[in-house]
XYZ file of C-alpha atoms in Angstrom:
403
model
C -15.354 -14.454 -2.242
C -17.393 -11.551 -0.947
C -20.502 -9.861 -0.816
C -20.163 -8.482 -4.386
C -19.601 -10.389 -7.725
C -16.493 -10.763 -9.586
C -17.240 -9.206 -12.957
C -15.848 -9.700 -16.464
C -14.180 -6.190 -15.675
C -12.353 -7.992 -12.453
C -11.313 -10.793 -14.459
C -9.782 -8.744 -17.493
C -7.985 -6.417 -14.882
C -6.903 -9.805 -13.388
C -5.550 -11.231 -16.094
C -3.568 -7.654 -17.707
C -1.945 -7.376 -14.492
C -0.954 -10.945 -14.164
C 0.448 -10.987 -17.777
C 2.624 -7.592 -16.902
C 3.734 -8.940 -13.619
C 4.971 -12.534 -15.349
C 6.670 -10.951 -18.311
C 7.901 -7.378 -17.311
C 8.503 -7.740 -13.726
C 9.572 -11.407 -13.011
C 12.333 -11.399 -15.008
C 13.692 -8.266 -13.122
C 12.959 -9.420 -9.790
C 16.744 -11.348 -9.488
C 18.706 -8.099 -10.314
C 16.364 -6.216 -7.511
C 17.013 -8.859 -5.061
C 21.006 -8.539 -5.824
C 21.202 -5.209 -6.036
C 18.203 -3.397 -4.264
C 18.376 -1.382 -7.691
C 14.911 0.896 -7.214
C 13.069 0.104 -10.836
C 12.189 3.668 -11.724
C 10.636 2.590 -15.118
C 8.461 0.052 -13.894
C 6.719 1.972 -11.381
C 6.140 4.433 -14.174
C 4.583 1.497 -16.475
C 2.209 1.015 -13.660
C 1.452 4.316 -13.325
C 1.393 4.944 -17.372
C -1.153 1.772 -17.413
C -3.469 4.023 -15.376
C -3.506 1.593 -12.405
C -2.538 4.267 -9.590
C -5.767 5.974 -11.196
C -8.037 2.794 -10.713
C -10.286 4.227 -7.766
C -10.338 7.981 -9.505
C -13.649 8.444 -10.679
C -13.960 8.234 -14.811
C -15.029 12.135 -14.346
C -11.649 12.873 -13.904
C -9.736 10.494 -16.151
C -9.677 7.435 -13.837
C -10.950 3.655 -13.936
C -13.675 4.220 -11.454
C -12.867 0.469 -10.942
C -13.066 0.876 -6.407
C -11.661 -0.946 -3.983
C -12.290 -4.705 -5.050
C -10.343 -4.051 -8.248
C -7.464 -2.086 -6.461
C -6.611 -4.953 -4.192
C -6.876 -7.107 -7.309
C -4.165 -5.131 -8.995
C -1.976 -4.913 -5.444
C -2.036 -8.619 -4.920
C -1.334 -9.729 -8.474
C 1.636 -7.443 -8.306
C 2.896 -8.908 -4.747
C 2.124 -12.389 -6.143
C 4.926 -11.753 -8.484
C 7.010 -9.193 -6.517
C 6.368 -7.493 -3.373
C 8.374 -4.815 -3.928
C 6.285 -3.887 -6.984
C 3.046 -4.333 -5.511
C 4.395 -2.059 -2.566
C 5.204 0.330 -5.159
C 1.629 0.600 -6.968
C -0.098 1.094 -3.319
C 2.101 3.675 -1.943
C 1.157 5.880 -4.879
C -2.392 5.055 -4.414
C -2.633 5.989 -1.146
C -2.501 9.598 -1.458
C -5.370 9.598 -3.866
C -7.769 9.338 -1.245
C -6.426 12.440 0.516
C -6.679 14.489 -2.061
C -10.308 12.884 -3.238
C -11.619 13.571 0.078
C -10.184 16.629 1.284
C -8.927 18.363 -1.951
C -10.906 21.324 -3.368
C -12.537 20.625 -6.896
C -9.931 22.982 -8.404
C -7.230 20.528 -6.450
C -9.189 17.615 -8.071
C -9.425 19.095 -11.172
C -5.584 20.024 -11.311
C -4.231 17.048 -9.996
C -6.499 13.690 -10.290
C -6.310 13.816 -14.145
C -2.469 13.445 -14.263
C -2.414 10.966 -11.735
C -4.757 8.742 -13.816
C -2.556 9.594 -16.813
C 0.268 8.347 -15.216
C 2.458 11.750 -15.741
C 2.052 12.421 -11.743
C 3.312 9.655 -9.016
C 2.382 11.016 -5.524
C 3.304 9.992 -2.435
C 2.612 10.269 1.366
C 4.977 12.455 3.427
C 3.720 11.842 7.238
C 6.256 9.738 9.488
C 9.327 11.092 11.003
C 12.177 9.778 12.860
C 11.104 11.005 16.223
C 7.502 10.077 15.891
C 6.592 7.147 13.797
C 3.284 6.204 13.709
C 2.551 9.411 16.503
C 1.227 12.049 14.370
C 1.112 14.355 17.498
C 4.566 13.631 18.323
C 5.738 15.152 14.637
C 8.304 18.172 14.262
C 8.224 19.143 10.743
C 6.882 22.998 10.461
C 4.862 25.068 8.071
C 4.592 28.796 8.895
C 2.984 31.494 6.747
C 4.976 33.505 4.678
C 4.109 35.562 1.480
C 0.605 34.639 0.888
C 1.813 30.879 1.338
C 3.535 28.628 3.754
C 7.599 27.610 3.915
C 8.057 24.500 5.080
C 10.813 22.710 7.014
C 10.353 18.736 7.689
C 12.402 15.382 7.312
C 9.702 12.612 6.160
C 10.981 9.023 6.773
C 9.874 5.871 4.910
C 8.282 7.795 2.402
C 6.790 4.964 -0.561
C 7.935 6.006 -3.721
C 10.338 8.530 -2.007
C 13.084 8.566 -5.040
C 10.601 8.185 -7.561
C 7.562 10.349 -6.945
C 7.163 14.113 -8.214
C 4.163 14.916 -6.021
C 4.520 14.717 -1.897
C 1.169 15.030 0.363
C 2.919 16.185 3.378
C 1.359 16.583 6.840
C 3.667 19.032 9.007
C 2.674 21.225 12.164
C 1.309 24.302 11.991
C 0.505 25.186 15.524
C 1.953 23.950 18.671
C -0.728 21.876 20.256
C -4.197 20.931 20.042
C -6.310 19.060 17.584
C -6.175 21.357 14.779
C -2.388 21.755 14.966
C -1.258 19.705 11.805
C -2.032 20.680 8.114
C -1.390 18.977 4.824
C 0.310 20.189 1.631
C 0.594 19.155 -1.950
C 4.234 19.917 -2.597
C 5.645 19.308 -5.996
C 9.082 17.570 -5.781
C 10.387 20.087 -8.393
C 10.060 23.226 -5.403
C 13.254 24.513 -4.459
C 14.281 22.811 -1.053
C 12.617 19.347 -1.877
C 15.295 16.842 -2.086
C 15.586 13.277 -1.256
C 18.684 13.097 1.970
C 20.463 10.059 0.533
C 20.422 7.534 -2.171
C 17.827 4.787 -1.176
C 19.150 2.260 0.899
C 19.063 -1.644 0.116
C 16.769 -3.239 2.827
C 16.223 -6.399 4.062
C 12.648 -6.963 2.496
C 11.089 -5.416 -0.556
C 14.285 -5.101 -2.347
C 13.802 -2.653 -5.182
C 11.326 -0.657 -3.368
C 12.162 2.878 -2.677
C 10.963 4.037 0.991
C 13.554 6.648 2.155
C 13.578 9.877 3.339
C 12.494 13.208 1.788
C 13.648 16.594 3.257
C 11.861 19.835 2.783
C 14.056 22.724 3.855
C 12.296 26.374 3.296
C 10.335 25.319 0.371
C 7.733 27.825 -0.430
C 4.132 26.474 -0.764
C 1.286 28.449 -2.584
C -2.030 28.751 -0.334
C -3.695 26.870 -3.084
C -1.800 23.873 -2.025
C -3.109 23.809 1.367
C -5.183 20.223 1.444
C -8.164 20.661 3.214
C -8.400 23.507 5.645
C -5.840 24.532 8.077
C -5.371 22.032 10.698
C -6.745 19.216 8.976
C -3.668 17.485 8.476
C -4.136 14.906 11.008
C -7.765 13.829 9.507
C -6.223 13.913 5.852
C -3.582 11.525 7.081
C -5.595 9.393 9.287
C -8.566 8.855 7.079
C -6.314 7.970 4.078
C -4.513 5.060 6.222
C -7.519 4.131 7.406
C -9.900 3.489 4.368
C -6.730 3.324 1.702
C -3.467 2.259 3.578
C -5.185 -0.669 5.645
C -6.658 -2.428 2.764
C -3.919 -1.802 0.565
C -1.076 -3.353 2.906
C -3.410 -6.108 3.191
C -3.214 -6.657 -0.378
C 0.603 -6.578 -0.832
C 0.392 -8.955 2.582
C -2.061 -11.191 0.811
C -0.042 -11.560 -2.934
C 3.427 -12.427 -1.000
C 0.877 -14.807 0.980
C -0.334 -16.272 -2.557
C 3.226 -16.715 -3.546
C 4.430 -18.352 -0.415
C 1.662 -20.735 -0.898
C 2.534 -21.473 -4.297
C 6.230 -22.101 -4.333
C 5.776 -24.340 -0.947
C 3.235 -26.475 -2.708
C 5.570 -26.962 -5.880
C 8.561 -27.501 -3.642
C 6.523 -30.379 -1.596
C 5.794 -31.950 -5.010
C 8.892 -31.693 -6.537
C 11.023 -32.880 -3.975
C 11.205 -36.687 -2.878
C 11.621 -38.083 0.511
C 12.207 -41.592 0.972
C 11.229 -42.659 -2.746
C 7.824 -40.719 -2.576
C 7.269 -36.805 -3.224
C 7.395 -34.675 0.286
C 4.052 -34.026 -0.205
C 2.979 -37.096 0.683
C 4.150 -36.993 4.233
C 1.609 -36.330 6.736
C 3.607 -33.957 8.678
C 4.123 -31.925 5.391
C 0.427 -32.125 4.477
C -0.447 -30.751 8.025
C 1.611 -27.657 7.295
C 0.480 -27.126 3.745
C -3.270 -27.540 4.920
C -2.456 -25.021 7.273
C -1.155 -22.431 5.009
C -3.806 -22.947 2.410
C -6.376 -22.162 5.276
C -4.888 -19.012 6.518
C -4.621 -17.971 2.715
C -8.298 -18.628 2.269
C -8.929 -16.836 5.885
C -7.036 -13.858 5.080
C -8.255 -13.721 1.268
C -12.154 -13.598 2.328
C -11.382 -10.910 5.087
C -9.496 -8.631 2.646
C -12.206 -8.711 -0.218
C -14.897 -8.619 2.362
C -13.572 -5.292 3.645
C -13.124 -3.526 0.131
C -16.196 -4.865 -0.916
C -18.273 -3.199 2.198
C -15.935 -0.039 1.090
C -17.407 0.061 -2.360
C -20.780 -0.398 -1.249
C -20.168 2.437 1.340
C -20.611 0.221 4.109
C -19.675 1.161 7.551
C -16.276 -0.438 7.545
C -13.460 0.857 9.395
C -13.121 -1.860 11.725
C -13.222 -4.146 8.882
C -10.444 -2.237 7.008
C -8.271 -2.395 10.119
C -8.874 -5.924 10.468
C -7.928 -7.150 6.849
C -4.458 -5.453 7.295
C -3.949 -7.165 10.870
C -5.127 -10.905 9.614
C -3.091 -10.483 6.360
C -0.327 -9.781 8.071
C -0.542 -11.909 11.083
C -1.587 -15.000 8.698
C 0.502 -14.049 6.080
C 3.736 -14.225 8.159
C 2.672 -17.639 10.002
C 2.324 -19.087 6.605
C 5.712 -17.942 5.650
C 7.048 -20.056 9.076
C 5.409 -22.826 7.869
C 6.506 -22.642 4.211
C 10.331 -22.168 5.641
C 9.686 -25.360 7.701
C 8.499 -27.449 4.801
C 11.409 -25.967 3.177
C 14.035 -26.710 5.577
C 17.493 -26.079 4.806
C 16.645 -25.738 1.667
C 14.639 -22.427 2.142
C 17.540 -20.683 3.780
C 19.306 -20.404 0.215
C 18.572 -17.269 -1.855
C 18.082 -18.830 -4.895
C 14.477 -20.198 -3.485
C 11.791 -17.913 -3.785
C 10.558 -19.068 -0.231
C 13.646 -17.099 1.447
C 12.052 -13.646 -0.422
C 8.684 -14.644 0.723
C 9.625 -14.682 4.139
C 11.820 -11.540 4.396
C 8.745 -9.748 2.132
C 6.151 -10.880 4.492
C 7.598 -9.265 7.492
C 8.378 -6.342 5.799
C 4.677 -5.302 6.243
C 4.183 -5.315 10.138
C 4.895 -1.229 10.848
C 3.206 0.465 7.518
C -0.162 1.933 8.091
C 0.094 0.739 11.967
C 1.669 -2.502 13.713
C -0.458 -5.075 14.951
C -0.533 -3.591 17.831
C -1.940 -0.300 16.794
C -4.782 -2.369 14.687
C -5.540 -3.946 17.716
C -5.917 -1.144 19.912
C -8.067 0.784 17.150
C -10.612 -2.026 16.802
C -10.510 -2.175 20.838
C -11.759 1.503 20.748
C -13.876 0.932 17.944
C -15.783 -1.688 20.029
C -15.942 -0.273 23.255
C -17.469 3.373 21.540
C -14.350 5.382 22.264
C -12.793 5.645 18.657
C -12.905 8.114 16.045
C -15.812 8.676 13.764
C -15.914 5.928 11.151
C -14.157 7.557 8.145
C -16.288 5.119 5.516
C -19.489 7.025 7.048
C -18.028 10.368 6.587
C -16.837 9.338 3.079
C -19.536 6.612 2.356
C -20.213 6.940 -1.237
C -21.209 3.855 -3.580
C -18.597 3.405 -6.029
C -19.528 2.739 -9.881
C -17.766 -0.945 -9.421
C -20.045 -1.593 -6.582
C -22.611 -2.356 -9.157
C -21.451 -5.357 -11.316
C -20.650 -4.473 -14.875
C -19.522 -6.371 -17.906
C -16.778 -5.009 -20.023
C -18.117 -3.293 -23.152
């Protein structure tokens, strides 16, 4: 599948996640789809199983299983429910922010409870006025009483109404490369509040990605993540190193569900006295869907494996997000064509797969953003590669059997 080996550890994890997804998550999908209800207890159960801390070093209580294992985990959850795959990845993303830029005191304070499932972090960067353009954000933090006072409204926050630790990037200077800073803000601090109840969305129903408001929130100096002015780097490094692969894994899980449900439908549905799957026009679509999925899988797992081995791989991670979204939505369209009118009804899984596949366009950068970054990387005009700045082969890069 990729440069490294699938180990007994990976196979055991895959079996554990698949059993959880099929026995605990699958029975609730219909309710989530019908109501848009956020399944707080399922998200916290994922955390309590240690899966948010899958990449956290064992020295801090984490699994230390690496990025291949993380991708496998997200894919298996998203195969059954895109919303739960999205929930898992959203809280894994800020782990990289703390791990890469946190002081040793911050790592020891926050990584063990995240690994234990007592703390669920999320990343609060996007604003309504600026979208993916970090330089356009208006949320501000100013020094006050030995700390900072934060005022910001962050939108599209993954696990917005579930998380109890927010990794917030805000403006601390008017302009320049060091004008943004990052802060760790506990959800129970005075002035922290979701703006409104979660709003049901077109896709990923059951996943909370809403607005969090920080109104005159005092944050102590020790909660500054990295140095004053590091905010852009904190956000960008986490988005490249974790966000691209994470969202690619959600896409791949939904992609796999798309292929599986379409194959099953084509084999069961009869036309002209024989299975739909025997029609050459249908076989052409099925074959293309399988090819799309195999390509997407290889691109994603190769990038994750390179990251585990400490290789230069920023471009591969960007491409993994791009390819998995583009091929996932292409397969979703083909799946709808095979289902024809039957695919329009909400009792067919393909209808949900079609919606969930398209939800992966914007997070961690649209396809246009990925192409732009890839072009700049190839031209040598992009930023330094984060995979080299934080290159550190994980323990998971060495094949290990479960003892």
